[in-house]
Each structure stands twice: as structure tokens, then as C-alpha cells.
XYZ file of C-alpha atoms in Angstrom:
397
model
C 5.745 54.875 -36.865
C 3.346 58.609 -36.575
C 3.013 59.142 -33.311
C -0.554 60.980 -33.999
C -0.863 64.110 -31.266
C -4.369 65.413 -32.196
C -4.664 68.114 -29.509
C -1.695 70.163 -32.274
C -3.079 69.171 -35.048
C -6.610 70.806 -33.612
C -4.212 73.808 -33.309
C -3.512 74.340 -36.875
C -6.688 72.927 -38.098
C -8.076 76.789 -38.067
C -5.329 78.179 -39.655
C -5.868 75.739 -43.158
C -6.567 77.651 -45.811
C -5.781 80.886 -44.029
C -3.629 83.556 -45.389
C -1.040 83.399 -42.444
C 2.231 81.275 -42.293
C 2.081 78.686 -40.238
C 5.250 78.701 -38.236
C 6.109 75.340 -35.264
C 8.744 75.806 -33.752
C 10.449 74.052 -30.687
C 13.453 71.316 -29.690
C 14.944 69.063 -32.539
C 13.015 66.330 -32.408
C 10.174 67.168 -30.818
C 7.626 65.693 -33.228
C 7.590 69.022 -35.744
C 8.247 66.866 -39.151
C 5.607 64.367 -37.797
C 2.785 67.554 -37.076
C 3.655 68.558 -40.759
C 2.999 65.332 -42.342
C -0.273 65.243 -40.643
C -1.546 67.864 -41.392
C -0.396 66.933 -45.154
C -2.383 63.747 -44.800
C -4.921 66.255 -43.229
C -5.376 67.886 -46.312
C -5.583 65.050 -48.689
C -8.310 63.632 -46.532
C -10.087 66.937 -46.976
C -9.807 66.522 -51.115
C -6.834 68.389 -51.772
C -5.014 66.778 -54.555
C -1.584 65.221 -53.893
C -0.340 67.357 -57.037
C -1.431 70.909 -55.061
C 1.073 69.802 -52.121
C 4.780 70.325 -51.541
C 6.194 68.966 -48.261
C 10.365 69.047 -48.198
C 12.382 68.627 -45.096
C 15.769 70.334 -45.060
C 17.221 68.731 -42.843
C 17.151 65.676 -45.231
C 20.461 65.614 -48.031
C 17.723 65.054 -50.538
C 16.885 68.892 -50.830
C 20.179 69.911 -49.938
C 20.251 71.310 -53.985
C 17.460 73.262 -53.099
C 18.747 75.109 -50.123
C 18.504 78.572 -51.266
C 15.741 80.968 -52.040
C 16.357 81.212 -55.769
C 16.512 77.121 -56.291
C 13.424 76.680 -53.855
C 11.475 78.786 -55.400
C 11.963 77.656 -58.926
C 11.296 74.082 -57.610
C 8.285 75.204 -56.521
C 7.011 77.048 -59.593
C 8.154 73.793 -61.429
C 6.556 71.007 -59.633
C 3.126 72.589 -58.318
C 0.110 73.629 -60.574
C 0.517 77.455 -61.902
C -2.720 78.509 -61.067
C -5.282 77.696 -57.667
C -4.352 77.481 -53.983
C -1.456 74.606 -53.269
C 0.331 73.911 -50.515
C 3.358 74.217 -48.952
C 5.067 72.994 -45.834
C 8.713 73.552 -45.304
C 10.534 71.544 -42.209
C 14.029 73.173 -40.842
C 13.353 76.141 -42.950
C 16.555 78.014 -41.273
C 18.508 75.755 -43.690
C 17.186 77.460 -46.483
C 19.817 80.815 -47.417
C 17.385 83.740 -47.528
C 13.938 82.387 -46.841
C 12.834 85.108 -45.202
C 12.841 86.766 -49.394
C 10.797 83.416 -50.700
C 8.274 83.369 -47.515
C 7.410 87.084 -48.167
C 6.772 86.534 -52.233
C 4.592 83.694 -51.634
C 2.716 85.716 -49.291
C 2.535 87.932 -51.226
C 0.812 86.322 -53.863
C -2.039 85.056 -51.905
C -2.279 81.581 -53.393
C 0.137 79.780 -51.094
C -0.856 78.314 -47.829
C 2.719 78.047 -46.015
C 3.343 76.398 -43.231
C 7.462 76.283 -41.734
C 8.927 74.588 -38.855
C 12.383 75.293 -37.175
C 14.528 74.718 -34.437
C 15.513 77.988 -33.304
C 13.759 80.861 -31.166
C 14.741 83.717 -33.437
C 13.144 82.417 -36.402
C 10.661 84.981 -36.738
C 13.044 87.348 -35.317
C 14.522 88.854 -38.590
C 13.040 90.651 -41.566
C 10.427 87.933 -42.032
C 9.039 89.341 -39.088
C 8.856 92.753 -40.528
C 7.364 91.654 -44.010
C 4.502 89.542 -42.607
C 3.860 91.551 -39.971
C 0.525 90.019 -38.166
C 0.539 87.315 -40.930
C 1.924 84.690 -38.800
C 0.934 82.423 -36.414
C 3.647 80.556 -33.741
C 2.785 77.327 -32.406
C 5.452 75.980 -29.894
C 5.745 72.313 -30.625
C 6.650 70.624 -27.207
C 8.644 67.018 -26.778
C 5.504 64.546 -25.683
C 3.511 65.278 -22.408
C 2.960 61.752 -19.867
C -0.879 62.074 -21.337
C 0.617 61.956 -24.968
C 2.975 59.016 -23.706
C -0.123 56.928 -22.704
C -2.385 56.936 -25.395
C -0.239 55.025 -27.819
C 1.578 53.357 -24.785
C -0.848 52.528 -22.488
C 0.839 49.532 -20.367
C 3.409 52.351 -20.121
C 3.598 53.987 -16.337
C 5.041 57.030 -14.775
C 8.567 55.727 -13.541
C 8.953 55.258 -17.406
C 8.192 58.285 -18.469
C 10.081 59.862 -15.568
C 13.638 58.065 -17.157
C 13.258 58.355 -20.374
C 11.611 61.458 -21.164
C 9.398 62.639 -23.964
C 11.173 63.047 -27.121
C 8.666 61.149 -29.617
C 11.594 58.970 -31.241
C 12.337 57.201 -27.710
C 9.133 56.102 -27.276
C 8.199 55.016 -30.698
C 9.677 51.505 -30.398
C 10.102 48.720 -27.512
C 13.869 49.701 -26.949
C 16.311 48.632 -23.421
C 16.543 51.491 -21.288
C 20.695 52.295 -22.817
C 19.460 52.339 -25.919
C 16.910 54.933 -25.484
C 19.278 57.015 -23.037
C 21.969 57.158 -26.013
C 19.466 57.904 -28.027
C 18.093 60.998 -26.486
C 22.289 62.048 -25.990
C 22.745 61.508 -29.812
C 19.519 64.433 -30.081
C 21.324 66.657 -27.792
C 24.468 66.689 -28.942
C 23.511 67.010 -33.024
C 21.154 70.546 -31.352
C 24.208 71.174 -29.691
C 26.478 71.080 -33.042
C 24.006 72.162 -35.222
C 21.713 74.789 -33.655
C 24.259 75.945 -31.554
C 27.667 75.623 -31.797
C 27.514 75.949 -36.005
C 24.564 78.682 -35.927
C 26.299 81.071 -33.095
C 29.973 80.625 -34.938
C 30.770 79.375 -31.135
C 34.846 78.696 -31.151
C 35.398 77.213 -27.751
C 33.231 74.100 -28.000
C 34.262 72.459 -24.712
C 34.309 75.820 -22.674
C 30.275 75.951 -24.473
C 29.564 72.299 -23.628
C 30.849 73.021 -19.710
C 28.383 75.862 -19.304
C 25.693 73.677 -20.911
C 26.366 70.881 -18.495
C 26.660 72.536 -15.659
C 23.356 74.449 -15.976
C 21.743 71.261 -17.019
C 22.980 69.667 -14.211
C 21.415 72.693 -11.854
C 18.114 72.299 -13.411
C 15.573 73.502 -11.336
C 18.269 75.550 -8.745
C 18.792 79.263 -9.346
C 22.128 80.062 -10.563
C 23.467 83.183 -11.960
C 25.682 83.521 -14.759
C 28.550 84.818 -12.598
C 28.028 81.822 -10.309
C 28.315 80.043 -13.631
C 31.979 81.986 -14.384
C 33.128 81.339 -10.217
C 33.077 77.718 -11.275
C 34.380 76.974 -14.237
C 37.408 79.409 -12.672
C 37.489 77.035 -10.411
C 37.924 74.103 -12.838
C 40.994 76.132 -14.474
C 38.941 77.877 -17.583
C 38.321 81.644 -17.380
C 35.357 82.978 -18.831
C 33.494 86.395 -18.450
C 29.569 86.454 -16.957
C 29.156 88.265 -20.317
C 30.000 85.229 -22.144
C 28.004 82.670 -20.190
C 25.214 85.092 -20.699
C 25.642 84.636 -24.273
C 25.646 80.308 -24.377
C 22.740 80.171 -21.893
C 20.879 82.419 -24.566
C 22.251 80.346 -27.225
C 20.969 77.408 -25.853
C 17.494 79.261 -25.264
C 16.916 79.957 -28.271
C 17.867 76.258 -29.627
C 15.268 75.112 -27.040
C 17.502 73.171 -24.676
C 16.944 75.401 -21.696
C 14.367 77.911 -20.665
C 15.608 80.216 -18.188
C 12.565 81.455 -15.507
C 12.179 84.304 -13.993
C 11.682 84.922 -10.174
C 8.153 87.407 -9.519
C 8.302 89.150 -5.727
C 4.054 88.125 -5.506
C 4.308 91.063 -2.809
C 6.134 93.750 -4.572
C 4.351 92.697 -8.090
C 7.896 93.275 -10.100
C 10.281 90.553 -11.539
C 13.436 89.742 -10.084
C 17.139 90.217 -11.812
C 18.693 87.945 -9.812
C 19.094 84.169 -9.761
C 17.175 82.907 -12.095
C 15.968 78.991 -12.970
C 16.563 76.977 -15.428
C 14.582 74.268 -17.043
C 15.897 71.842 -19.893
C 13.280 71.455 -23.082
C 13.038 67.814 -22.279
C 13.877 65.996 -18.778
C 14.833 63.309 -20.181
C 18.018 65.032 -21.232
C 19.333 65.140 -17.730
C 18.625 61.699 -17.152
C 20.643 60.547 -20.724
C 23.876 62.869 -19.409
C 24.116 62.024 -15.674
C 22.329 58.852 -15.151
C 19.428 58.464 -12.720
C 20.193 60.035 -9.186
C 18.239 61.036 -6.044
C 19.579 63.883 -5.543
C 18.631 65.433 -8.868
C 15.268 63.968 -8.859
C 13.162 67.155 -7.302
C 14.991 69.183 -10.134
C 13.362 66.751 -12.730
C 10.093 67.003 -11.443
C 9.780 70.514 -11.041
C 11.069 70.412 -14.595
C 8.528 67.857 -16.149
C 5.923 70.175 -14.077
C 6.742 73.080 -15.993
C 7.045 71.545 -18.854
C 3.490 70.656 -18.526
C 2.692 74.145 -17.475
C 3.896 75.436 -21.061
C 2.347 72.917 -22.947
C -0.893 73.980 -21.870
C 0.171 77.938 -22.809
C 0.926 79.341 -19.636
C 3.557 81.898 -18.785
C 5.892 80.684 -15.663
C 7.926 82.445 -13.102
C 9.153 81.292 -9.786
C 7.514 83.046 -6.754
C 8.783 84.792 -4.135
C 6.526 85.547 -0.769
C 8.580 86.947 1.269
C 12.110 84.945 2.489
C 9.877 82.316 1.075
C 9.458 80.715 -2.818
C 6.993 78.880 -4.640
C 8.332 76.717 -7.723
C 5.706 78.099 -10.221
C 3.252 80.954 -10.800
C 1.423 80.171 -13.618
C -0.948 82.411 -15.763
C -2.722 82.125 -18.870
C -4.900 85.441 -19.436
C -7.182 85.704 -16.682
C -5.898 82.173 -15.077
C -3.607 81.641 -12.189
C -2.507 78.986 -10.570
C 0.348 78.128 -7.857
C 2.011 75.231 -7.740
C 4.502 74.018 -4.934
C 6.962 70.054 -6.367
C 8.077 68.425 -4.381
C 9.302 64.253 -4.097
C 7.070 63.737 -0.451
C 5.877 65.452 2.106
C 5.033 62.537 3.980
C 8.212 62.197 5.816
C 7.748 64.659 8.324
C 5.339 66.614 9.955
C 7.832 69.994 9.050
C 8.537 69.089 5.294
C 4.295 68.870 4.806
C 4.557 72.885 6.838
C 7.455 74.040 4.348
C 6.020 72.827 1.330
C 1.947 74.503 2.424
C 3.488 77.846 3.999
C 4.580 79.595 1.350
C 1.421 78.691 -0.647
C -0.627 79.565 2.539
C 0.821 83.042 2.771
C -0.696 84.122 -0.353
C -3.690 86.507 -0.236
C -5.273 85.488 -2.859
C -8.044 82.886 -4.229
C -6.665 81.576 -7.044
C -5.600 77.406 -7.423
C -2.746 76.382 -5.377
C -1.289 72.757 -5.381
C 1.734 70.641 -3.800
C 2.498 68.175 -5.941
C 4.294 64.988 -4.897
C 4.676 61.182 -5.593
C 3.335 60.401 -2.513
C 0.818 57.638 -2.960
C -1.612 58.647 -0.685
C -2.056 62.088 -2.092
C -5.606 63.948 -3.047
C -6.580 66.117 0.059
C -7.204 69.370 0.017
C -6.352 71.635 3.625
C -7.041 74.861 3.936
C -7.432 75.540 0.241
C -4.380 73.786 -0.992
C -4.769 71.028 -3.001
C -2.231 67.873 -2.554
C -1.870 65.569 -6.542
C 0.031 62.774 -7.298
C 2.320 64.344 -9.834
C 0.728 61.715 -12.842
C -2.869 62.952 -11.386
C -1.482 66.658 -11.991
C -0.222 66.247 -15.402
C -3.078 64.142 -16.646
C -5.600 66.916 -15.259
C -8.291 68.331 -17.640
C -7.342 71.633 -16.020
C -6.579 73.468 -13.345
């Protein structure tokens, strides 16, 4: 089953026919192989003959032969016509040995229209970055939002979503609640092996695996890395902040966790210390630990950013003072503050926590608390109060 997700496809749409690579990257199985065979069956519905296309996905054994520069490329020459435009769309292109060379030729030639996917950060970080050089256009590719979701599940509902995640796969079929759970574990653990663990030559895969969990299990709490070390001393394994460091940027750059910044809103200069965390899909936490209380405001601050990136803003956390607000969003021009929390409508002093530290900003832009209370959708003193499925299903902000 295609999960269709026209607002990316109305991405790349501009970019047909263009001479830049097309390059999505994000989480393993986050719908990128999906996005490439639409816009495959994009093309043939514009005319494009089926002959002038070549779509392979490496992480298939079927083009495991052609996983190298030199084979690829005479595969290419081979199968697709000689002369005229044709196109070419290459998923998990990192398991290709020295694409970077065979993206740069057929650039260079000017007939190919490329497009690449991959599940790694530094994709573009390497010579291929050099070569093409303003001849490349990223497109983060983002595990489904609660809008996406509800469009091809529409008897679906929030408390769903809020379980199971986003990861297209899980949501493609009617399946029990375990099954989908185990399903979303088997995803992280295969990034885990395989755009980890195998890419970073990691050794010590449990000592990896603790410092995953743990700052998976502290999603949405600032940690810092030696905090990280302090406990995993405690549990008997010695590690240096150095090397914690290192996995927490591993696991960035698979996709798995994002860490966020804290911005002093007074002092207008980011923070070094004790930064956030966010995992690439909330339904992660959910699949490892089982559905608690106590790490639900985590979650939804998470599925809130989440939704904050989707729509292409930058995050940080904000600091006012002794006081924070979970997200400080901007998108050129835009801002926006936004303040998660589960309710505010069990006291009269969580409702003044949650509006202060919004209220003590001097400025005009958006600011919201966000909440599952039911009765949500005022707006005092400037700060507007959404149900957290109202939020994400906004038109904007």
C-alpha cells in the first residue's frame, strides 16, 4: 500500500527536469522509497517513457551486484537510451562504494535528472558536496505528521497516533497495538545496526545501545553528555563525555535523535550547556518503554517539535530568565513560541507557570500553550491556549 503524501511530492515537483540532484534524506523508514516511486509514477503520468527511467533501491539484495560506482554506472549506460534526458532515482545511495565519483559524471553530463535518498546526515557532507557545489537540493523527509495520519485513516484519532507514532509502515495496515510496537523496535534496531553501529565501526555495541536508551528515555529533559558518563559509571561501565559525545552524534546523524539547543531570548546567544533531545519519531519511545505517565510531557513536546520541523522551522529551547520555554521557532522572518504541556487545568499555579515565561517576553510575535485539555481555545493576554491535535492540524501559525 503508497501511502500518497502530496504536500513532498509538491516539494520536488519544481525541481523535475532541473539540473540539480535531488537529495531526501531522513529516518529509515520514513516514507523516502515511497516519495521516489511517486514521483516515478509522477513522471510517467507527465509522458516520460518507462524506458527513460531507472529507479533501484540499495537497500534491496537485488542490486547488491551493482553496489559500486563502476558496476552502477555501466548498468546505467546499458539499460537506459544513449541519447535524450532519462531518469534516475537512486534509494540508500550510501550503499553504493564511491557514489559521490558516479553522481558528479552524471552531472556532469547534463542529461541526467538524479534524484538520491539516504539515511544518514553527512550524506552531502563529503566530496559530493564539493563537486556539485550549489547543484543540490536537500529535502528532509519526516516519519508521517497526525494530518498525514488522517487523510488515509480518517476513523483514526489522536490517542492513536500518540502510541504508535508515525513511521508510514505502522500505519499502513489494521495491525493489534504489539504488533505495531515490535514493529517500529524492529526499525530502530536495523538504523541502529546498520546506520550506526556498522557505518561508525562502533565496537562496544551494548555500551552504544545504553547511551541510546538512556537519552531516549530523557527525551524532552536536558542532559549533558557528562551527566550521560555519571550514570552509566554508576551502572558499572566507564565511559569518557568525549565518547558519549561521539554516539549522540552518531545517532544524529542516523536521524534517531536531534539534539536542541537552549537560546538566552535576553542575552540573544545560544547556550553550551544542557541541551534537549528529541527522537526522529515518538513512537520510538513508546515501542522501547511501553506507555507511561510520567514520560508522556516528553512525548508531546517531542511530537510538537516534530511538527515544528516538518513545517521548516529552526528550534531551540528558550530561556527568559530562571525561566524556559519548550520551543522558539523561526522560519525566515517567522517566530513563534510555544509552551507543551499535558493540562493546565489542574491548578490555578500550573495555568501561571506554563503563561509566565511566555508572558515575560517583549515581543509580538505568536505564543501558544499547548495541552490536551479539552476545553482549550482561549486566548489571555496574547497567549493562545490549542488542543495539541488543533495545533498540529493548524494551517499555520
Amino acid at each position: 500500500m503508497l501511502i500518497q503524501r502530496p504536500a513532498y511530492l509538491q516539494m520536488i515537483e519544481p525541481f523535475i527536469d532541473v539540473g540539480v540532484v535531488k537529495v531526501l534524506t531522513g529516518l529509515r523508514r520514513s516514507g523516502k522509497s515511497s516519495l521516489l516511486q511517486m514521483v516515478v509514477d509522477h513522471l510517467l503520468n507527465r509522458g516520460v517513457p518507462a524506458e527513460r527511467i531507472m529507479h533501484l533501491n540499495f537497500d534491496s539484495l537485488q542490486w547488491a551486484h551493482l553496489a559500486s560506482a563502476t558496476a552502477l554506472d555501466e548498468h546505467l549506460r546499458a539499460t537506459l537510451p544513449a541519447e535524450g534526458r532519462v531518469h534516475v532515482l537512486l534509494d540508500e545511495v550510501q550503499e553504493v562504494t564511491q557514489w559521490e565519483r558516479l553522481i558528479n559524471s552524471l552531472i556532469a553530463e547534463g542529461r541526467f535528472d538524479v534524484y538520491l535518498t539516504g539515511s544518514n546526515s553527512r550524506l552531502l557532507s563529503g566530496e559530493l558536496a564539493t563537486y556539485i557545489a550549489g547543484r543540490y537540493v536537500t529535502i528532509e523527509v519526516w516519519p508521517l505528521s497526525y494530518g498525514e495520519y488522517l487523510t488515509f485513516n480518517p476513523a483514526g484519532d489522536f490517542r492513536h497516533f500518540l502510541r504508535l507514532g508515525g513511521f508510514p509502515g505502522v500505519h499502513a495496515y489494521p495491525l493489534p497495538e504489539q504488533a505495531a510496537r515490535s514493529m517500529v523496535t524492529d526499525i530502530y534496531r536495523s538504523t541502529l545496526v546498520r546506520d550506526v553501529l556498522t557505518r561508525n565501526a562502533i565496537r562496544d555495541a551494548d555500551l552504544f545501545e545504553r547511551v541510546a536508551t538512556f537519552a531516549i528515555d530523557n527525551v524532552g529533559n536536558p542532559f549533558s553528555a557528562r551527566r550521560v558518563a555519571d550514570f552509566l559509571k554508576s551502572q558499572r561501565r566507564s565511559v569518557s563525555h568525549e565518547t558519549v559525545l561521539n554516539y549522540l552524534s552518531a545517532l544524529s546523524d542516523a536521524f534517531v535523535l536531534s539534539r536542541v539547543g537552549r537560546f538566552d531570548l535576553r542575552g540573544r546567544r545560544l547556550l553550551a550547556t544542557d541541551e534537549k533531545h528529541y527522537v526522529g519519531d515518538h513512537g520510538i519511545v513508546h515501542a522501547l518503554f511501553g506507555y507511561s505517565n510520567a514520560r508522556l510531557p516528553g512525548v508531546l513536546e517531542n511530537i510538537v517539535w516534530l511538527e515544528l520541523r516538518r513545517r521548516g522551522y529552526d528550534v531551540t529551547v528558550g530561556k527568559v530568565g530562571a525561566a524556559e520555554v519548550d520551543f522558539v521557532a523561526t522560519r525566515r522572518e517567522e517566530r513563534l513560541y510555544v509552551q507543551v504541556a499535558v493540562t493546565i487545568a489542574d491548578s490555578a499555579e500550573t495555568r501561571r507557570r506554563e503563561y509566565a515565561s511566555l508572558a515575560a517576553i517583549a515581543d509580538n510575535y505568536p505564543k501558544y500553550v499547548v495541552t490536551l485539555d479539552p476545553l482549550a481555545g482561549d486566548n489571555a493576554e496574547g497567549i493562545y491556549h490549542l488542543r495539541l491535535p488543533d495545533f498540529l492540524l493548524a494551517d499555520d501559525y
